[in-house]
Amino acid sequence: MSYVDLIIKYLSGDLSREEASSFEKELESNGELKREFEQQSAAYDLIRDQLQKRDEEVFRTKLQKAMSHELPLTEPRKMWLRTRWYIPMAAACALAIILSTLLSHPGNERVLARYYDPARDPVVLAYYQDTRGESEPGILHYRQGNYQRSMKLLSDRISEERENRQLQLYYLLSAIELDRQDEVMGMIVVNEPDSMDLPDQAITWYIALAHLKSGSREAALEKIHPLTEQHGPYQSDAIKLEKVLLK
């Protein structure tokens, strides 16, 4: 594999975690590779910036399409639906009785399990499919489950584009997956509640869930309430979640 092929695979997020780590170590000690990387990454950034100009239009088209159709079931959910009928009825009833006895109100983890589902979120799905989502290495690593690598790449990108909410959204999602949400919430920027568009609503929703994961129901409620008054994909769940947290 030539240096150019390797660099493009790295920039595109096509290397495994181990391969990316090996590449970065080689980059520190190999002068020829470093020079080639600087040239190729500059060209890659230029193409990415050109693609970014199309992001907003493509995003809105994909979002409209995603929200106008029933979202497909993810593979884990499909497997759950296929296997759930094999659970013995008696065991399921006993478990329900134990849980209802021991838990006076839903715990944070159970609430999160019900409401945290980025794989079925129409805004996240639309971002997956726009030009930036298909070319941004940090987003590609998130989709591959390489959350540590995703955070590193997105952190560097956010430092260059402080107002890019798409990058911030995936940065936050990766942090939540790693239980590092407290480290990043101060870096996330959203508009005032009365002027939130869909990207702002998405970020606000996941900030609320991040607070919930960190054990702060009060902070979660503060973020959730504006969503209950905003028409959009989160309004219904925000109303239900607010009621749960107020119990």
mmCIF file of C-alpha atoms in Angstrom:
data_model
loop_
_atom_site.group_PDB
_atom_site.id
_atom_site.type_symbol
_atom_site.label_atom_id
_atom_site.label_comp_id
_atom_site.label_asym_id
_atom_site.label_seq_id
_atom_site.Cartn_x
_atom_site.Cartn_y
_atom_site.Cartn_z
ATOM 1 C CA MET A 1 0.000 0.000 0.000
ATOM 2 C CA SER A 2 1.391 3.411 -0.974
ATOM 3 C CA TYR A 3 1.575 6.260 1.503
ATOM 4 C CA VAL A 4 -1.224 8.040 -0.375
ATOM 5 C CA ASP A 5 -3.585 5.063 -0.060
ATOM 6 C CA LEU A 6 -2.780 4.699 3.626
ATOM 7 C CA ILE A 7 -3.271 8.416 4.313
ATOM 8 C CA ILE A 8 -6.619 8.497 2.508
ATOM 9 C CA LYS A 9 -7.830 5.461 4.446
ATOM 10 C CA TYR A 10 -6.772 7.136 7.684
ATOM 11 C CA LEU A 11 -8.459 10.447 6.848
ATOM 12 C CA SER A 12 -11.608 8.636 5.742
ATOM 13 C CA GLY A 13 -11.833 6.607 8.961
ATOM 14 C CA ASP A 14 -11.377 3.282 7.132
ATOM 15 C CA LEU A 15 -8.529 2.055 9.334
ATOM 16 C CA SER A 16 -9.204 -0.065 12.384
ATOM 17 C CA ARG A 17 -8.359 1.322 15.811
ATOM 18 C CA GLU A 18 -5.104 -0.650 15.867
ATOM 19 C CA GLU A 19 -4.182 0.385 12.319
ATOM 20 C CA ALA A 20 -4.913 4.048 13.069
ATOM 21 C CA SER A 21 -2.764 3.904 16.210
ATOM 22 C CA SER A 22 0.088 2.297 14.265
ATOM 23 C CA PHE A 23 -0.236 4.941 11.557
ATOM 24 C CA GLU A 24 -0.032 7.774 14.085
ATOM 25 C CA LYS A 25 3.098 6.318 15.649
ATOM 26 C CA GLU A 26 4.691 5.956 12.223
ATOM 27 C CA LEU A 27 3.703 9.535 11.407
ATOM 28 C CA GLU A 28 5.699 10.823 14.381
ATOM 29 C CA SER A 29 8.948 9.170 13.245
ATOM 30 C CA ASN A 30 8.704 8.998 9.460
ATOM 31 C CA GLY A 31 9.556 12.332 7.851
ATOM 32 C CA GLU A 32 8.564 11.271 4.347
ATOM 33 C CA LEU A 33 5.192 10.040 5.557
ATOM 34 C CA LYS A 34 4.661 13.265 7.510
ATOM 35 C CA ARG A 35 5.361 15.440 4.439
ATOM 36 C CA GLU A 36 3.008 13.374 2.303
ATOM 37 C CA PHE A 37 0.357 13.475 5.041
ATOM 38 C CA GLU A 38 0.480 17.270 5.228
ATOM 39 C CA GLN A 39 -0.037 17.554 1.473
ATOM 40 C CA GLN A 40 -2.808 15.000 1.267
ATOM 41 C CA SER A 41 -4.655 16.244 4.370
ATOM 42 C CA ALA A 42 -4.654 19.802 2.982
ATOM 43 C CA ALA A 43 -6.270 18.564 -0.229
ATOM 44 C CA TYR A 44 -8.694 16.416 1.758
ATOM 45 C CA ASP A 45 -9.734 19.393 3.904
ATOM 46 C CA LEU A 46 -10.346 21.464 0.768
ATOM 47 C CA ILE A 47 -12.658 18.814 -0.673
ATOM 48 C CA ARG A 48 -14.397 18.410 2.693
ATOM 49 C CA ASP A 49 -14.989 22.161 2.944
ATOM 50 C CA GLN A 50 -16.503 22.173 -0.539
ATOM 51 C CA LEU A 51 -18.786 19.305 0.419
ATOM 52 C CA GLN A 52 -19.779 21.096 3.611
ATOM 53 C CA LYS A 53 -21.445 23.839 1.568
ATOM 54 C CA ARG A 54 -23.978 21.259 0.449
ATOM 55 C CA ASP A 55 -24.580 19.892 3.936
ATOM 56 C CA GLU A 56 -27.549 22.011 4.964
ATOM 57 C CA GLU A 57 -29.624 21.290 1.849
ATOM 58 C CA VAL A 58 -28.787 17.581 1.842
ATOM 59 C CA PHE A 59 -29.382 17.320 5.580
ATOM 60 C CA ARG A 60 -32.858 18.799 5.358
ATOM 61 C CA THR A 61 -33.737 16.513 2.439
ATOM 62 C CA LYS A 62 -32.539 13.418 4.287
ATOM 63 C CA LEU A 63 -34.264 14.510 7.483
ATOM 64 C CA GLN A 64 -37.572 14.987 5.695
ATOM 65 C CA LYS A 65 -37.197 11.546 4.106
ATOM 66 C CA ALA A 66 -36.241 9.901 7.390
ATOM 67 C CA MET A 67 -39.170 11.440 9.240
ATOM 68 C CA SER A 68 -41.708 10.598 6.528
ATOM 69 C CA HIS A 69 -41.075 6.861 6.724
ATOM 70 C CA GLU A 70 -41.135 4.338 9.509
ATOM 71 C CA LEU A 71 -37.560 3.945 10.703
ATOM 72 C CA PRO A 72 -36.016 0.496 10.190
ATOM 73 C CA LEU A 73 -35.372 -1.643 13.217
ATOM 74 C CA THR A 74 -31.742 -1.900 14.222
ATOM 75 C CA GLU A 75 -30.175 -5.356 14.303
ATOM 76 C CA PRO A 76 -30.064 -5.651 18.123
ATOM 77 C CA ARG A 77 -33.748 -4.694 18.288
ATOM 78 C CA LYS A 78 -34.580 -7.225 15.553
ATOM 79 C CA MET A 79 -32.797 -9.950 17.498
ATOM 80 C CA TRP A 80 -34.676 -8.943 20.663
ATOM 81 C CA LEU A 81 -38.009 -9.155 18.883
ATOM 82 C CA ARG A 82 -37.149 -12.594 17.485
ATOM 83 C CA THR A 83 -36.039 -13.989 20.807
ATOM 84 C CA ARG A 84 -38.365 -12.341 23.335
ATOM 85 C CA TRP A 85 -41.066 -15.009 22.961
ATOM 86 C CA TYR A 86 -38.701 -17.669 24.290
ATOM 87 C CA ILE A 87 -38.582 -16.072 27.723
ATOM 88 C CA PRO A 88 -40.683 -18.225 30.053
ATOM 89 C CA MET A 89 -43.837 -16.368 31.028
ATOM 90 C CA ALA A 90 -43.513 -17.261 34.689
ATOM 91 C CA ALA A 91 -39.979 -15.869 34.889
ATOM 92 C CA ALA A 92 -41.040 -12.668 33.152
ATOM 93 C CA CYS A 93 -43.941 -12.153 35.566
ATOM 94 C CA ALA A 94 -41.738 -12.831 38.584
ATOM 95 C CA LEU A 95 -39.161 -10.328 37.348
ATOM 96 C CA ALA A 96 -41.847 -7.689 36.837
ATOM 97 C CA ILE A 97 -43.115 -8.179 40.405
ATOM 98 C CA ILE A 98 -39.596 -7.914 41.860
ATOM 99 C CA LEU A 99 -38.830 -4.747 39.924
ATOM 100 C CA SER A 100 -42.099 -3.063 40.824
ATOM 101 C CA THR A 101 -41.503 -3.886 44.487
ATOM 102 C CA LEU A 102 -37.889 -2.740 44.686
ATOM 103 C CA LEU A 103 -38.096 0.388 42.548
ATOM 104 C CA SER A 104 -40.392 3.178 43.685
ATOM 105 C CA HIS A 105 -39.618 5.181 40.538
ATOM 106 C CA PRO A 106 -37.624 4.471 37.360
ATOM 107 C CA GLY A 107 -33.860 4.592 37.866
ATOM 108 C CA ASN A 108 -31.755 6.708 35.566
ATOM 109 C CA GLU A 109 -30.353 3.710 33.702
ATOM 110 C CA ARG A 110 -33.811 2.328 32.998
ATOM 111 C CA VAL A 111 -35.014 5.712 31.813
ATOM 112 C CA LEU A 112 -31.981 6.057 29.546
ATOM 113 C CA ALA A 113 -32.551 2.593 28.107
ATOM 114 C CA ARG A 114 -36.010 3.743 27.068
ATOM 115 C CA TYR A 115 -35.184 7.159 25.628
ATOM 116 C CA TYR A 116 -31.562 6.978 24.452
ATOM 117 C CA ASP A 117 -31.644 5.489 20.948
ATOM 118 C CA PRO A 118 -29.523 7.483 18.439
ATOM 119 C CA ALA A 119 -29.777 4.676 15.878
ATOM 120 C CA ARG A 120 -33.487 5.495 15.425
ATOM 121 C CA ASP A 121 -33.211 9.274 15.802
ATOM 122 C CA PRO A 122 -34.306 10.938 12.508
ATOM 123 C CA VAL A 123 -31.943 13.881 12.997
ATOM 124 C CA VAL A 124 -28.955 11.596 13.610
ATOM 125 C CA LEU A 125 -30.003 9.401 10.682
ATOM 126 C CA ALA A 126 -30.167 12.425 8.408
ATOM 127 C CA TYR A 127 -26.705 13.506 9.532
ATOM 128 C CA TYR A 128 -25.427 10.006 8.784
ATOM 129 C CA GLN A 129 -26.443 10.408 5.176
ATOM 130 C CA ASP A 130 -25.428 13.961 4.313
ATOM 131 C CA THR A 131 -22.164 14.809 2.602
ATOM 132 C CA ARG A 132 -20.362 15.671 5.833
ATOM 133 C CA GLY A 133 -21.545 12.514 7.549
ATOM 134 C CA GLU A 134 -20.188 10.388 4.727
ATOM 135 C CA SER A 135 -16.753 12.034 4.706
ATOM 136 C CA GLU A 136 -15.969 13.220 8.255
ATOM 137 C CA PRO A 137 -13.566 10.679 9.883
ATOM 138 C CA GLY A 138 -14.810 11.456 13.391
ATOM 139 C CA ILE A 139 -18.382 10.629 12.412
ATOM 140 C CA LEU A 140 -17.323 7.496 10.551
ATOM 141 C CA HIS A 141 -15.451 6.262 13.623
ATOM 142 C CA TYR A 142 -18.542 6.887 15.750
ATOM 143 C CA ARG A 143 -20.626 4.793 13.376
ATOM 144 C CA GLN A 144 -18.047 2.010 13.600
ATOM 145 C CA GLY A 145 -18.151 2.056 17.392
ATOM 146 C CA ASN A 146 -14.662 3.550 17.745
ATOM 147 C CA TYR A 147 -15.833 6.166 20.237
ATOM 148 C CA GLN A 148 -12.409 6.984 21.691
ATOM 149 C CA ARG A 149 -11.003 7.665 18.249
ATOM 150 C CA SER A 150 -14.131 9.600 17.283
ATOM 151 C CA MET A 151 -13.751 11.915 20.284
ATOM 152 C CA LYS A 152 -10.111 12.611 19.454
ATOM 153 C CA LEU A 153 -10.804 13.486 15.818
ATOM 154 C CA LEU A 154 -13.920 15.512 16.568
ATOM 155 C CA SER A 155 -12.192 17.439 19.349
ATOM 156 C CA ASP A 156 -9.596 18.614 16.842
ATOM 157 C CA ARG A 157 -12.281 19.552 14.326
ATOM 158 C CA ILE A 158 -14.396 21.429 16.879
ATOM 159 C CA SER A 159 -11.408 23.556 17.827
ATOM 160 C CA GLU A 160 -11.398 24.748 14.197
ATOM 161 C CA GLU A 161 -15.193 25.031 13.813
ATOM 162 C CA ARG A 162 -16.610 26.132 17.151
ATOM 163 C CA GLU A 163 -20.137 26.617 15.797
ATOM 164 C CA ASN A 164 -20.438 23.339 13.866
ATOM 165 C CA ARG A 165 -23.334 21.625 15.607
ATOM 166 C CA GLN A 166 -23.043 18.426 13.603
ATOM 167 C CA LEU A 167 -19.533 17.831 14.932
ATOM 168 C CA GLN A 168 -20.678 18.774 18.439
ATOM 169 C CA LEU A 169 -23.557 16.304 18.283
ATOM 170 C CA TYR A 170 -21.341 13.339 17.446
ATOM 171 C CA TYR A 171 -18.734 14.480 19.936
ATOM 172 C CA LEU A 172 -21.409 14.430 22.638
ATOM 173 C CA LEU A 173 -22.786 11.051 21.519
ATOM 174 C CA SER A 174 -19.314 9.495 21.599
ATOM 175 C CA ALA A 175 -18.724 10.915 25.070
ATOM 176 C CA ILE A 176 -22.028 9.489 26.324
ATOM 177 C CA GLU A 177 -21.075 6.053 24.995
ATOM 178 C CA LEU A 178 -17.794 6.250 26.926
ATOM 179 C CA ASP A 179 -19.467 7.702 30.051
ATOM 180 C CA ARG A 180 -17.351 10.856 29.621
ATOM 181 C CA GLN A 181 -20.243 13.262 29.098
ATOM 182 C CA ASP A 182 -19.240 15.505 32.019
ATOM 183 C CA GLU A 183 -15.971 16.306 30.241
ATOM 184 C CA VAL A 184 -17.556 17.709 27.101
ATOM 185 C CA MET A 185 -20.865 19.361 27.945
ATOM 186 C CA GLY A 186 -19.165 22.685 28.581
ATOM 187 C CA MET A 187 -17.920 22.682 24.981
ATOM 188 C CA ILE A 188 -21.371 22.262 23.431
ATOM 189 C CA VAL A 189 -23.068 25.406 22.098
ATOM 190 C CA VAL A 190 -26.819 25.708 21.448
ATOM 191 C CA ASN A 191 -29.092 28.623 20.644
ATOM 192 C CA GLU A 192 -31.627 30.087 23.044
ATOM 193 C CA PRO A 193 -34.691 27.856 23.590
ATOM 194 C CA ASP A 194 -37.029 30.117 21.611
ATOM 195 C CA SER A 195 -34.854 29.922 18.484
ATOM 196 C CA MET A 196 -33.802 26.268 18.423
ATOM 197 C CA ASP A 197 -33.732 24.582 15.031
ATOM 198 C CA LEU A 198 -33.498 20.803 14.596
ATOM 199 C CA PRO A 199 -29.717 20.497 15.198
ATOM 200 C CA ASP A 200 -30.122 22.554 18.391
ATOM 201 C CA GLN A 201 -33.018 20.367 19.475
ATOM 202 C CA ALA A 202 -30.945 17.224 18.917
ATOM 203 C CA ILE A 203 -28.027 18.552 20.942
ATOM 204 C CA THR A 204 -30.334 19.765 23.723
ATOM 205 C CA TRP A 205 -32.042 16.366 23.887
ATOM 206 C CA TYR A 206 -28.767 14.489 24.253
ATOM 207 C CA ILE A 207 -27.380 16.996 26.741
ATOM 208 C CA ALA A 208 -30.484 16.297 28.843
ATOM 209 C CA LEU A 209 -29.864 12.551 28.585
ATOM 210 C CA ALA A 210 -26.179 13.115 29.400
ATOM 211 C CA HIS A 211 -27.183 14.938 32.597
ATOM 212 C CA LEU A 212 -29.496 12.067 33.400
ATOM 213 C CA LYS A 213 -26.694 9.552 32.907
ATOM 214 C CA SER A 214 -24.541 11.609 35.264
ATOM 215 C CA GLY A 215 -27.284 11.444 37.898
ATOM 216 C CA SER A 216 -28.530 15.038 37.705
ATOM 217 C CA ARG A 217 -32.278 14.913 37.150
ATOM 218 C CA GLU A 218 -32.669 18.604 37.913
ATOM 219 C CA ALA A 219 -30.252 19.596 35.144
ATOM 220 C CA ALA A 220 -31.918 17.122 32.795
ATOM 221 C CA LEU A 221 -35.334 18.645 33.509
ATOM 222 C CA GLU A 222 -33.995 22.129 32.828
ATOM 223 C CA LYS A 223 -32.853 21.053 29.359
ATOM 224 C CA ILE A 224 -35.905 18.932 28.572
ATOM 225 C CA HIS A 225 -38.586 21.521 29.318
ATOM 226 C CA PRO A 226 -37.917 23.798 26.304
ATOM 227 C CA LEU A 227 -38.222 20.745 24.046
ATOM 228 C CA THR A 228 -41.739 20.112 25.338
ATOM 229 C CA GLU A 229 -42.721 23.440 23.784
ATOM 230 C CA GLN A 230 -40.806 23.027 20.514
ATOM 231 C CA HIS A 231 -42.444 21.301 17.565
ATOM 232 C CA GLY A 232 -40.084 18.613 16.314
ATOM 233 C CA PRO A 233 -38.999 14.982 16.619
ATOM 234 C CA TYR A 234 -38.230 15.267 20.351
ATOM 235 C CA GLN A 235 -41.366 16.985 21.601
ATOM 236 C CA SER A 236 -43.420 13.866 22.330
ATOM 237 C CA ASP A 237 -40.613 12.019 24.118
ATOM 238 C CA ALA A 238 -39.638 15.193 25.979
ATOM 239 C CA ILE A 239 -43.174 15.530 27.361
ATOM 240 C CA LYS A 240 -43.206 11.887 28.475
ATOM 241 C CA LEU A 241 -39.703 12.056 29.966
ATOM 242 C CA GLU A 242 -40.492 15.239 31.869
ATOM 243 C CA LYS A 243 -43.461 13.521 33.488
ATOM 244 C CA VAL A 244 -41.268 10.538 34.448
ATOM 245 C CA LEU A 245 -38.600 12.723 36.025
ATOM 246 C CA LEU A 246 -41.150 14.794 37.954
ATOM 247 C CA LYS A 247 -42.563 11.727 39.722
#
